[in-house]
Amino acid sequence: MNSLSLTLFDCVVLVTLLGLAWQLLATPDLFKAMVLFMSFGLVMALAWVRLAAPDVALAEAALGAGLTGPLFLSALHRLRGTRKGERRQQLDSIEHRGKIEKVTQRTSGRIIYLLLRILFAGLLLTLLVHLATILLHVEYENPGLGVFVAEQQEESGVISPVTAVLLNFRGYDTLLEIMVLFVAVVAVWSLATVRFSEKSGQVSPIQQGVVRILAPLMILVAVSLIWQGTHLAGGAFQGGAVLAAAGVLMMVSELPWLRLIPSLPVRLMLVFGPLVFLGLGVSCLADGRFLEYPGELAGFLILLIELACGLSIGLTLACLFVGGRPVDDLVDRGQLEEGS
Amino acid sequence: MREVLDLTGIVLIVCGLPFFLSGSLGLLRFPDIFTRLHALTKADNVGLGLIVLGLICQAGSLFEALRLLMVWLLVLIASSASCHLIARSALEKNIKPWMRS
Amino acid sequence: MTVLFAYKLGGLCLFFMGFTALILRSHPLKKIMAVNVMAAGVFLLFIAMACHGRVGVAIDPVPQAMVLTGIVVSVSVTALALVLACRIQETSGGAGSSEGEHPPQGDS
Amino acid sequence: MPTVSASFWMVLPVVLPLAGGLLCFLWRQRSLWLPLAFALVNLIVVIRLTRLLLIQGPLHYQIGGWETPLGIVLVLDGPALLMLLLTALCGAGVTCYARGYFAYRISAQKQPGRHERQERFFWPLWLMLLAALNGLFLSGDIFNIYVTLELLSISAVALAALSGKPVAQLASFRYLLASLLGSLSYLLGIFFIYRSHGVLDLGLLRAVVEPGSSMTAGLVLMSCGLLLKSAAFPLHFWLPPAHANALAPVSAILSGLVIKGSLYLLFRFWFDTFASLISPAALNVIGMLGILAVFWGGILALLQQRLKLLVAYSTVSQVGYFLIAFPLAYHDATLSVWTAFLFMILAHGCAKVAMFMAAGTMYLHSGHDRMRDLHGIRLVMPLTVFAYGMAGVNLMGLPPSGGFVGKWLLLTGAFDDGQWWWSVAIMAGGLLAAAYVFRVMSPLFQAPVGASIFDGRPTPALLEWPPLVLSLIALLLGLFAPGIMALLTANGGAVISGGLP
């Protein structure tokens, strides 16, 4: 890395990052915080590019900024929609606040409260400085596992080192991580229901038209991202995120044919990727260890796993965006009334 | 030949930058949402167009140039659509356009 | 090296800023955002560690893979936390809200 | 290195529940056989692994066939196997109990759709949690442990929120934030460790660890995360509401199994992998926190009006005992404190699972768990009350229970190296436990005021027998002590695969 030539750029990125983070955490306006959060994600993606991590940059742009932002926005929308008083969204803190206010009415209480805050800040600052000095003083940084990855690259069946680590050397981590995504969907479905068949009918025709053009393109991009993961930056997560973004766009635009009712096909799709990954891993037990792809088939198997997982991840993320088990009024109205 | 291309590229990019600058300034300084949208879309359309043209001059292959053009096209579609949506929802919320008073 | 150190310092700052906000902010959405900022700080540290800044030493892909894993995990946890926050709001409502429109909650 | 053909059994405790969770989600008809089959097969696999361990000694399994610095290795040694056994036993018990629990509630005709929905989501979440726990105990790689911890906490949070009550959801939101904070702290710790040694494998780390500021920072950060996740004293705020307001089988899982995961890791890191970094001062701090936890949890348990909250606070108190084991283990050159720690974990796991299940059955019958109003419930469900009492004996630490063996070993350890002051806390904590257990038992045995408050239906066998069996196992654990010691020292003479520090 030609380290000194771009220092100004780095400084701008860093200062923007810290400033955005400070602003988004400090502002009392939730919507503003939301917008700042999305831009924070985008600047973060810039930092990843600068730090030679294109895979992470893609994932951050697609997942961190592209999907988390809408997640927050729809949550904010739901939070505001439920109650009239936007100001009273402090769920559990009202009581707590009251206590603090009661304490701070007296001068002695105010001083103690201030002292506590100073103590807390001082503690954190000391910790920060301590950790930073460790980072500064210990000059020697281990080269890490890069050497080993480079040595074994040939045997992994893929060209991109990050994909080799993700799906071959440390494929077990990735398997569990996909399970985390799956559990998140199960958890979200167990928590809330969303009425899907309600349509506002107020979507602008221009939006629908644009989405009709963009969605197929995005799906194309997603597939190519998954495919190019074997030799360039990209892979199942990035591709899946783009796929999910296409799904989110279509849902927001209320395209008529799109329904995400948790019937068997949808559940099958959700389970498909994890099950293929797990199944291939187990089938490797036939003549080897768990997840030990036979040499000549490794590349093909990894591509297969990436495709299957990419599809499932896309659907999973879209389901997370929906934010609950979609319920069709016509199909299980009875269940909804009985449930919460 | 190479130098001419490089020079053209740089000139185009430098020409594109003021559009972004004025767009950002407009976003910060203009009085209401509609005028701000106007400022932003100018930056996106013309500024990005010039920069993409400048980059195309330095592109290694035709494929790469096409991809850059594609980026511009997509941003055009997305920005005009989102501009429309923002203006629409502003109108729905009965936000009155700013008048010189 | 100094550039990388600056990034690492930035990562640490993000971590502690998020931590402070997580403790001091009371709104659930703010808390979730604070956790995300903390996670971004840790990821920044990992990625800055991965590119060593030394000539001839390959970039270590293992921390990059770890960060990818971390990003996916944090997105899924964020989604769950957001739905949970919405549910709390919907079922308990704000103080003094109308109770009639909710079905009575049964036993545990 | 054992042959490949036999050691593939080691991945099954992870792979089978994962597959089970996916399949349960896919076929969501209420069915007993699928989750029960998976829980039983898991038990069988773990028993098979026990035999394997006894014959061959500690096992290593390279996933994907990659050598250690690059790949991930699963490690099966004595402590890991005991934790697997605990999880498999309690898991089978909880699975049976949960089936009975949901069937009982669905047949009560009060909002059956809601209970059916809860059951439908309970099974996949629970099997995923089981897989995460098994993966955690088997894992030999710090980053892989992070992923399993995340899988564990996300499924635990989802389970805790399953009851749908606003209180439970609020509690599980806090639980989620606390465990996220713990995970991030752990991840930051991994950063500091990886940057100084460039390896993630526990075995390799043990070989290269040397005192240094970066390593210490890493270990401290990781330990803070784990302490938060295991609800050690000042960081326990999230535990009682989350555990007390969940569904009964979920409370049992959370209290009996989930917090044991991070506690076990903590002990393993401090006395196995990073043992050379540990200073006596740090251990004493942990021990003091333990003493505070024992008293704080015990006193608050005494003050509770609700049965499930009492049991939850008793968990806070019991976590204190595990922490007291830390300073004692440092001076102890023999195996006794490791054994004590594991004994206490086993005994507390079985007893707490049984206790929460018994409390849940009482809740089911009476519709509440206010202790004042539970008079005479003994007449309605003698077996459940008996199970509760047996589990209580364990918490008090009376012989021949596993809790007794654990505390006895701790006490001898404390006296052996002259640290008698720890023993005062251990014994006082036992008295506190006796007080809060009897506080529950006495109303249960009083004459009923009016029997009509109880649901008139008979208690199904599935609700009665699992807590009874588990509490009896916990009670008789002391009698199996020689066998368990044999497991710990199987074929190598060392408790852990790499030997003690």
mmCIF file of N, CA and C in Angstrom, chain B:
data_model
loop_
_atom_site.group_PDB
_atom_site.id
_atom_site.type_symbol
_atom_site.label_atom_id
_atom_site.label_comp_id
_atom_site.label_asym_id
_atom_site.label_seq_id
_atom_site.Cartn_x
_atom_site.Cartn_y
_atom_site.Cartn_z
ATOM 1 N N MET B 1 -1.218 10.152 -28.429
ATOM 2 C CA MET B 1 -2.617 9.750 -28.326
ATOM 3 C C MET B 1 -3.012 9.553 -26.874
ATOM 4 N N ARG B 2 -2.159 8.792 -26.185
ATOM 5 C CA ARG B 2 -2.406 8.496 -24.783
ATOM 6 C C ARG B 2 -2.539 9.794 -23.967
ATOM 7 N N GLU B 3 -1.600 10.713 -24.253
ATOM 8 C CA GLU B 3 -1.590 11.950 -23.477
ATOM 9 C C GLU B 3 -2.849 12.762 -23.735
ATOM 10 N N VAL B 4 -3.254 12.801 -25.002
ATOM 11 C CA VAL B 4 -4.448 13.570 -25.352
ATOM 12 C C VAL B 4 -5.659 13.032 -24.598
ATOM 13 N N LEU B 5 -5.771 11.697 -24.597
ATOM 14 C CA LEU B 5 -6.887 11.069 -23.907
ATOM 15 C C LEU B 5 -6.869 11.412 -22.426
ATOM 16 N N ASP B 6 -5.654 11.278 -21.846
ATOM 17 C CA ASP B 6 -5.529 11.565 -20.418
ATOM 18 C C ASP B 6 -5.944 12.988 -20.119
ATOM 19 N N LEU B 7 -5.447 13.879 -20.968
ATOM 20 C CA LEU B 7 -5.728 15.298 -20.744
ATOM 21 C C LEU B 7 -7.221 15.576 -20.843
ATOM 22 N N THR B 8 -7.846 15.002 -21.901
ATOM 23 C CA THR B 8 -9.290 15.192 -22.047
ATOM 24 C C THR B 8 -10.015 14.677 -20.817
ATOM 25 N N GLY B 9 -9.567 13.502 -20.363
ATOM 26 C CA GLY B 9 -10.208 12.917 -19.193
ATOM 27 C C GLY B 9 -10.138 13.852 -18.011
ATOM 28 N N ILE B 10 -8.938 14.376 -17.777
ATOM 29 C CA ILE B 10 -8.770 15.249 -16.618
ATOM 30 C C ILE B 10 -9.627 16.492 -16.757
ATOM 31 N N VAL B 11 -9.626 17.049 -17.964
ATOM 32 C CA VAL B 11 -10.419 18.265 -18.168
ATOM 33 C C VAL B 11 -11.902 17.979 -17.902
ATOM 34 N N LEU B 12 -12.385 16.845 -18.405
ATOM 35 C CA LEU B 12 -13.795 16.508 -18.214
ATOM 36 C C LEU B 12 -14.129 16.347 -16.734
ATOM 37 N N ILE B 13 -13.229 15.652 -16.025
ATOM 38 C CA ILE B 13 -13.491 15.424 -14.599
ATOM 39 C C ILE B 13 -13.489 16.749 -13.855
ATOM 40 N N VAL B 14 -12.517 17.591 -14.191
ATOM 41 C CA VAL B 14 -12.453 18.894 -13.523
ATOM 42 C C VAL B 14 -13.708 19.704 -13.829
ATOM 43 N N CYS B 15 -14.216 19.565 -15.056
ATOM 44 C CA CYS B 15 -15.455 20.265 -15.384
ATOM 45 C C CYS B 15 -16.628 19.717 -14.578
ATOM 46 N N GLY B 16 -16.576 18.428 -14.276
ATOM 47 C CA GLY B 16 -17.694 17.820 -13.558
ATOM 48 C C GLY B 16 -17.744 18.248 -12.103
ATOM 49 N N LEU B 17 -16.572 18.520 -11.534
ATOM 50 C CA LEU B 17 -16.529 18.785 -10.101
ATOM 51 C C LEU B 17 -17.368 19.987 -9.660
ATOM 52 N N PRO B 18 -17.327 21.118 -10.370
ATOM 53 C CA PRO B 18 -18.130 22.253 -9.912
ATOM 54 C C PRO B 18 -19.605 21.916 -9.787
ATOM 55 N N PHE B 19 -20.092 21.020 -10.650
ATOM 56 C CA PHE B 19 -21.501 20.655 -10.551
ATOM 57 C C PHE B 19 -21.802 20.002 -9.205
ATOM 58 N N PHE B 20 -20.890 19.129 -8.785
ATOM 59 C CA PHE B 20 -21.094 18.482 -7.489
ATOM 60 C C PHE B 20 -21.008 19.503 -6.367
ATOM 61 N N LEU B 21 -20.039 20.402 -6.522
ATOM 62 C CA LEU B 21 -19.846 21.410 -5.484
ATOM 63 C C LEU B 21 -21.104 22.270 -5.357
ATOM 64 N N SER B 22 -21.590 22.721 -6.521
ATOM 65 C CA SER B 22 -22.765 23.594 -6.450
ATOM 66 C C SER B 22 -23.987 22.806 -5.986
ATOM 67 N N GLY B 23 -24.030 21.538 -6.386
ATOM 68 C CA GLY B 23 -25.141 20.711 -5.918
ATOM 69 C C GLY B 23 -25.150 20.605 -4.399
ATOM 70 N N SER B 24 -23.963 20.356 -3.832
ATOM 71 C CA SER B 24 -23.888 20.227 -2.378
ATOM 72 C C SER B 24 -24.217 21.554 -1.713
ATOM 73 N N LEU B 25 -23.695 22.633 -2.301
ATOM 74 C CA LEU B 25 -23.991 23.952 -1.743
ATOM 75 C C LEU B 25 -25.485 24.212 -1.760
ATOM 76 N N GLY B 26 -26.096 23.869 -2.895
ATOM 77 C CA GLY B 26 -27.532 24.077 -3.020
ATOM 78 C C GLY B 26 -28.298 23.273 -1.993
ATOM 79 N N LEU B 27 -27.837 22.017 -1.784
ATOM 80 C CA LEU B 27 -28.499 21.166 -0.807
ATOM 81 C C LEU B 27 -28.467 21.818 0.569
ATOM 82 N N LEU B 28 -27.355 22.462 0.856
ATOM 83 C CA LEU B 28 -27.214 23.052 2.188
ATOM 84 C C LEU B 28 -27.919 24.399 2.287
ATOM 85 N N ARG B 29 -27.899 25.170 1.198
ATOM 86 C CA ARG B 29 -28.297 26.567 1.325
ATOM 87 C C ARG B 29 -29.696 26.882 0.783
ATOM 88 N N PHE B 30 -30.243 26.032 -0.073
ATOM 89 C CA PHE B 30 -31.521 26.389 -0.679
ATOM 90 C C PHE B 30 -32.644 26.340 0.347
ATOM 91 N N PRO B 31 -33.695 27.123 0.109
ATOM 92 C CA PRO B 31 -34.693 27.316 1.167
ATOM 93 C C PRO B 31 -35.668 26.157 1.365
ATOM 94 N N ASP B 32 -36.045 25.410 0.346
ATOM 95 C CA ASP B 32 -37.048 24.371 0.602
ATOM 96 C C ASP B 32 -36.722 23.103 -0.168
ATOM 97 N N ILE B 33 -37.547 22.116 0.056
ATOM 98 C CA ILE B 33 -37.217 20.770 -0.423
ATOM 99 C C ILE B 33 -37.162 20.701 -1.946
ATOM 100 N N PHE B 34 -38.041 21.446 -2.617
ATOM 101 C CA PHE B 34 -38.079 21.327 -4.081
ATOM 102 C C PHE B 34 -36.840 21.930 -4.727
ATOM 103 N N THR B 35 -36.447 23.070 -4.221
ATOM 104 C CA THR B 35 -35.238 23.673 -4.792
ATOM 105 C C THR B 35 -34.011 22.822 -4.493
ATOM 106 N N ARG B 36 -34.003 22.214 -3.322
ATOM 107 C CA ARG B 36 -32.865 21.355 -2.992
ATOM 108 C C ARG B 36 -32.794 20.163 -3.926
ATOM 109 N N LEU B 37 -33.964 19.578 -4.198
ATOM 110 C CA LEU B 37 -34.003 18.443 -5.121
ATOM 111 C C LEU B 37 -33.446 18.859 -6.474
ATOM 112 N N HIS B 38 -33.841 20.020 -6.889
ATOM 113 C CA HIS B 38 -33.377 20.552 -8.167
ATOM 114 C C HIS B 38 -31.847 20.603 -8.178
ATOM 115 N N ALA B 39 -31.286 21.132 -7.109
ATOM 116 C CA ALA B 39 -29.829 21.255 -7.051
ATOM 117 C C ALA B 39 -29.171 19.882 -7.096
ATOM 118 N N LEU B 40 -29.731 18.931 -6.352
ATOM 119 C CA LEU B 40 -29.131 17.600 -6.276
ATOM 120 C C LEU B 40 -29.141 16.901 -7.621
ATOM 121 N N THR B 41 -30.271 16.951 -8.306
ATOM 122 C CA THR B 41 -30.360 16.207 -9.555
ATOM 123 C C THR B 41 -29.439 16.796 -10.611
ATOM 124 N N LYS B 42 -29.235 18.091 -10.555
ATOM 125 C CA LYS B 42 -28.263 18.679 -11.487
ATOM 126 C C LYS B 42 -26.895 18.038 -11.277
ATOM 127 N N ALA B 43 -26.500 17.943 -10.030
ATOM 128 C CA ALA B 43 -25.186 17.373 -9.757
ATOM 129 C C ALA B 43 -25.116 15.938 -10.253
ATOM 130 N N ASP B 44 -26.161 15.177 -9.979
ATOM 131 C CA ASP B 44 -26.150 13.764 -10.363
ATOM 132 C C ASP B 44 -26.073 13.613 -11.870
ATOM 133 N N ASN B 45 -26.910 14.365 -12.563
ATOM 134 C CA ASN B 45 -27.016 14.122 -13.995
ATOM 135 C C ASN B 45 -25.804 14.639 -14.756
ATOM 136 N N VAL B 46 -25.541 15.906 -14.617
ATOM 137 C CA VAL B 46 -24.478 16.491 -15.440
ATOM 138 C C VAL B 46 -23.102 16.188 -14.857
ATOM 139 N N GLY B 47 -22.974 16.434 -13.550
ATOM 140 C CA GLY B 47 -21.665 16.237 -12.930
ATOM 141 C C GLY B 47 -21.183 14.815 -13.088
ATOM 142 N N LEU B 48 -22.050 13.869 -12.745
ATOM 143 C CA LEU B 48 -21.645 12.472 -12.858
ATOM 144 C C LEU B 48 -21.407 12.118 -14.319
ATOM 145 N N GLY B 49 -22.224 12.681 -15.215
ATOM 146 C CA GLY B 49 -22.036 12.407 -16.637
ATOM 147 C C GLY B 49 -20.654 12.829 -17.099
ATOM 148 N N LEU B 50 -20.251 14.017 -16.711
ATOM 149 C CA LEU B 50 -18.927 14.504 -17.118
ATOM 150 C C LEU B 50 -17.834 13.624 -16.538
ATOM 151 N N ILE B 51 -18.002 13.252 -15.272
ATOM 152 C CA ILE B 51 -16.959 12.437 -14.644
ATOM 153 C C ILE B 51 -16.879 11.070 -15.294
ATOM 154 N N VAL B 52 -18.042 10.505 -15.611
ATOM 155 C CA VAL B 52 -18.022 9.202 -16.275
ATOM 156 C C VAL B 52 -17.362 9.315 -17.642
ATOM 157 N N LEU B 53 -17.665 10.373 -18.360
ATOM 158 C CA LEU B 53 -17.005 10.581 -19.662
ATOM 159 C C LEU B 53 -15.495 10.669 -19.490
ATOM 160 N N GLY B 54 -15.086 11.430 -18.475
ATOM 161 C CA GLY B 54 -13.656 11.562 -18.219
ATOM 162 C C GLY B 54 -13.013 10.229 -17.903
ATOM 163 N N LEU B 55 -13.724 9.404 -17.143
ATOM 164 C CA LEU B 55 -13.170 8.096 -16.794
ATOM 165 C C LEU B 55 -13.131 7.179 -17.999
ATOM 166 N N ILE B 56 -14.137 7.332 -18.882
ATOM 167 C CA ILE B 56 -14.163 6.485 -20.079
ATOM 168 C C ILE B 56 -12.915 6.733 -20.923
ATOM 169 N N CYS B 57 -12.467 7.985 -20.920
ATOM 170 C CA CYS B 57 -11.256 8.305 -21.679
ATOM 171 C C CYS B 57 -10.075 7.474 -21.195
ATOM 172 N N GLN B 58 -10.099 7.100 -19.926
ATOM 173 C CA GLN B 58 -8.965 6.351 -19.395
ATOM 174 C C GLN B 58 -9.266 4.867 -19.276
ATOM 175 N N ALA B 59 -10.437 4.452 -19.760
ATOM 176 C CA ALA B 59 -10.802 3.048 -19.617
ATOM 177 C C ALA B 59 -9.899 2.182 -20.475
ATOM 178 N N GLY B 60 -9.629 0.988 -19.969
ATOM 179 C CA GLY B 60 -8.714 0.102 -20.686
ATOM 180 C C GLY B 60 -9.375 -0.592 -21.847
ATOM 181 N N SER B 61 -10.646 -0.886 -21.737
ATOM 182 C CA SER B 61 -11.283 -1.676 -22.788
ATOM 183 C C SER B 61 -12.682 -1.135 -23.056
ATOM 184 N N LEU B 62 -13.245 -1.618 -24.127
ATOM 185 C CA LEU B 62 -14.584 -1.193 -24.497
ATOM 186 C C LEU B 62 -15.592 -1.647 -23.446
ATOM 187 N N PHE B 63 -15.365 -2.860 -22.947
ATOM 188 C CA PHE B 63 -16.262 -3.427 -21.951
ATOM 189 C C PHE B 63 -16.312 -2.532 -20.714
ATOM 190 N N GLU B 64 -15.129 -2.093 -20.313
ATOM 191 C CA GLU B 64 -15.056 -1.247 -19.134
ATOM 192 C C GLU B 64 -15.803 0.065 -19.361
ATOM 193 N N ALA B 65 -15.604 0.631 -20.562
ATOM 194 C CA ALA B 65 -16.282 1.883 -20.897
ATOM 195 C C ALA B 65 -17.796 1.703 -20.864
ATOM 196 N N LEU B 66 -18.237 0.567 -21.387
ATOM 197 C CA LEU B 66 -19.667 0.295 -21.385
ATOM 198 C C LEU B 66 -20.204 0.198 -19.967
ATOM 199 N N ARG B 67 -19.394 -0.435 -19.116
ATOM 200 C CA ARG B 67 -19.838 -0.571 -17.730
ATOM 201 C C ARG B 67 -19.965 0.799 -17.068
ATOM 202 N N LEU B 68 -19.004 1.689 -17.363
ATOM 203 C CA LEU B 68 -19.077 3.022 -16.776
ATOM 204 C C LEU B 68 -20.321 3.761 -17.257
ATOM 205 N N LEU B 69 -20.597 3.612 -18.547
ATOM 206 C CA LEU B 69 -21.805 4.245 -19.096
ATOM 207 C C LEU B 69 -23.050 3.717 -18.403
ATOM 208 N N MET B 70 -23.018 2.406 -18.163
ATOM 209 C CA MET B 70 -24.134 1.740 -17.497
ATOM 210 C C MET B 70 -24.356 2.348 -16.104
ATOM 211 N N VAL B 71 -23.245 2.609 -15.414
ATOM 212 C CA VAL B 71 -23.347 3.211 -14.082
ATOM 213 C C VAL B 71 -24.096 4.538 -14.177
ATOM 214 N N TRP B 72 -23.722 5.346 -15.172
ATOM 215 C CA TRP B 72 -24.345 6.658 -15.315
ATOM 216 C C TRP B 72 -25.839 6.513 -15.577
ATOM 217 N N LEU B 73 -26.124 5.559 -16.500
ATOM 218 C CA LEU B 73 -27.524 5.352 -16.874
ATOM 219 C C LEU B 73 -28.354 4.942 -15.654
ATOM 220 N N LEU B 74 -27.817 4.003 -14.882
ATOM 221 C CA LEU B 74 -28.566 3.517 -13.719
ATOM 222 C C LEU B 74 -28.771 4.626 -12.695
ATOM 223 N N VAL B 75 -27.710 5.407 -12.471
ATOM 224 C CA VAL B 75 -27.853 6.499 -11.511
ATOM 225 C C VAL B 75 -28.896 7.492 -11.998
ATOM 226 N N LEU B 76 -28.908 7.726 -13.294
ATOM 227 C CA LEU B 76 -29.925 8.629 -13.856
ATOM 228 C C LEU B 76 -31.324 8.128 -13.533
ATOM 229 N N ILE B 77 -31.543 6.845 -13.843
ATOM 230 C CA ILE B 77 -32.877 6.288 -13.595
ATOM 231 C C ILE B 77 -33.218 6.406 -12.124
ATOM 232 N N ALA B 78 -32.284 5.943 -11.277
ATOM 233 C CA ALA B 78 -32.583 5.885 -9.852
ATOM 234 C C ALA B 78 -32.801 7.281 -9.288
ATOM 235 N N SER B 79 -31.947 8.224 -9.705
ATOM 236 C CA SER B 79 -32.057 9.542 -9.073
ATOM 237 C C SER B 79 -33.321 10.250 -9.530
ATOM 238 N N SER B 80 -33.666 10.086 -10.817
ATOM 239 C CA SER B 80 -34.889 10.782 -11.234
ATOM 240 C C SER B 80 -36.104 10.162 -10.561
ATOM 241 N N ALA B 81 -36.093 8.818 -10.435
ATOM 242 C CA ALA B 81 -37.243 8.178 -9.791
ATOM 243 C C ALA B 81 -37.335 8.596 -8.328
ATOM 244 N N SER B 82 -36.186 8.618 -7.638
ATOM 245 C CA SER B 82 -36.279 8.933 -6.215
ATOM 246 C C SER B 82 -36.609 10.405 -6.013
ATOM 247 N N CYS B 83 -36.116 11.253 -6.928
ATOM 248 C CA CYS B 83 -36.465 12.672 -6.862
ATOM 249 C C CYS B 83 -37.967 12.838 -7.006
ATOM 250 N N HIS B 84 -38.516 12.116 -7.966
ATOM 251 C CA HIS B 84 -39.962 12.166 -8.160
ATOM 252 C C HIS B 84 -40.701 11.734 -6.898
ATOM 253 N N LEU B 85 -40.209 10.668 -6.285
ATOM 254 C CA LEU B 85 -40.906 10.144 -5.105
ATOM 255 C C LEU B 85 -40.855 11.129 -3.945
ATOM 256 N N ILE B 86 -39.672 11.728 -3.764
ATOM 257 C CA ILE B 86 -39.548 12.671 -2.652
ATOM 258 C C ILE B 86 -40.475 13.861 -2.874
ATOM 259 N N ALA B 87 -40.460 14.386 -4.107
ATOM 260 C CA ALA B 87 -41.311 15.542 -4.396
ATOM 261 C C ALA B 87 -42.780 15.180 -4.211
ATOM 262 N N ARG B 88 -43.119 13.973 -4.622
ATOM 263 C CA ARG B 88 -44.512 13.532 -4.521
ATOM 264 C C ARG B 88 -44.949 13.460 -3.063
ATOM 265 N N SER B 89 -44.081 12.845 -2.242
ATOM 266 C CA SER B 89 -44.509 12.710 -0.852
ATOM 267 C C SER B 89 -44.510 14.070 -0.168
ATOM 268 N N ALA B 90 -43.634 14.984 -0.643
ATOM 269 C CA ALA B 90 -43.670 16.331 -0.074
ATOM 270 C C ALA B 90 -44.978 17.013 -0.428
ATOM 271 N N LEU B 91 -45.415 16.822 -1.670
ATOM 272 C CA LEU B 91 -46.685 17.425 -2.071
ATOM 273 C C LEU B 91 -47.845 16.833 -1.289
ATOM 274 N N GLU B 92 -47.757 15.488 -1.073
ATOM 275 C CA GLU B 92 -48.830 14.840 -0.325
ATOM 276 C C GLU B 92 -48.912 15.362 1.098
ATOM 277 N N LYS B 93 -47.761 15.750 1.632
ATOM 278 C CA LYS B 93 -47.765 16.282 2.984
ATOM 279 C C LYS B 93 -48.094 17.772 2.996
ATOM 280 N N ASN B 94 -48.499 18.304 1.859
ATOM 281 C CA ASN B 94 -48.896 19.705 1.756
ATOM 282 C C ASN B 94 -47.780 20.678 2.082
ATOM 283 N N ILE B 95 -46.590 20.329 1.636
ATOM 284 C CA ILE B 95 -45.496 21.278 1.808
ATOM 285 C C ILE B 95 -45.551 22.251 0.632
ATOM 286 N N LYS B 96 -45.697 23.523 0.951
ATOM 287 C CA LYS B 96 -45.842 24.517 -0.118
ATOM 288 C C LYS B 96 -44.469 24.897 -0.676
ATOM 289 N N PRO B 97 -44.402 24.963 -2.013
ATOM 290 C CA PRO B 97 -43.132 25.417 -2.593
ATOM 291 C C PRO B 97 -42.788 26.828 -2.115
ATOM 292 N N TRP B 98 -41.504 27.068 -2.060
ATOM 293 C CA TRP B 98 -41.024 28.345 -1.551
ATOM 294 C C TRP B 98 -41.284 29.440 -2.581
ATOM 295 N N MET B 99 -41.724 30.599 -2.121
ATOM 296 C CA MET B 99 -41.896 31.744 -3.015
ATOM 297 C C MET B 99 -40.980 32.860 -2.557
ATOM 298 N N ARG B 100 -40.472 33.579 -3.546
ATOM 299 C CA ARG B 100 -39.641 34.733 -3.172
ATOM 300 C C ARG B 100 -40.521 35.764 -2.479
ATOM 301 N N SER B 101 -40.197 36.078 -1.269
ATOM 302 C CA SER B 101 -41.091 36.970 -0.524
ATOM 303 C C SER B 101 -40.501 38.359 -0.398
#
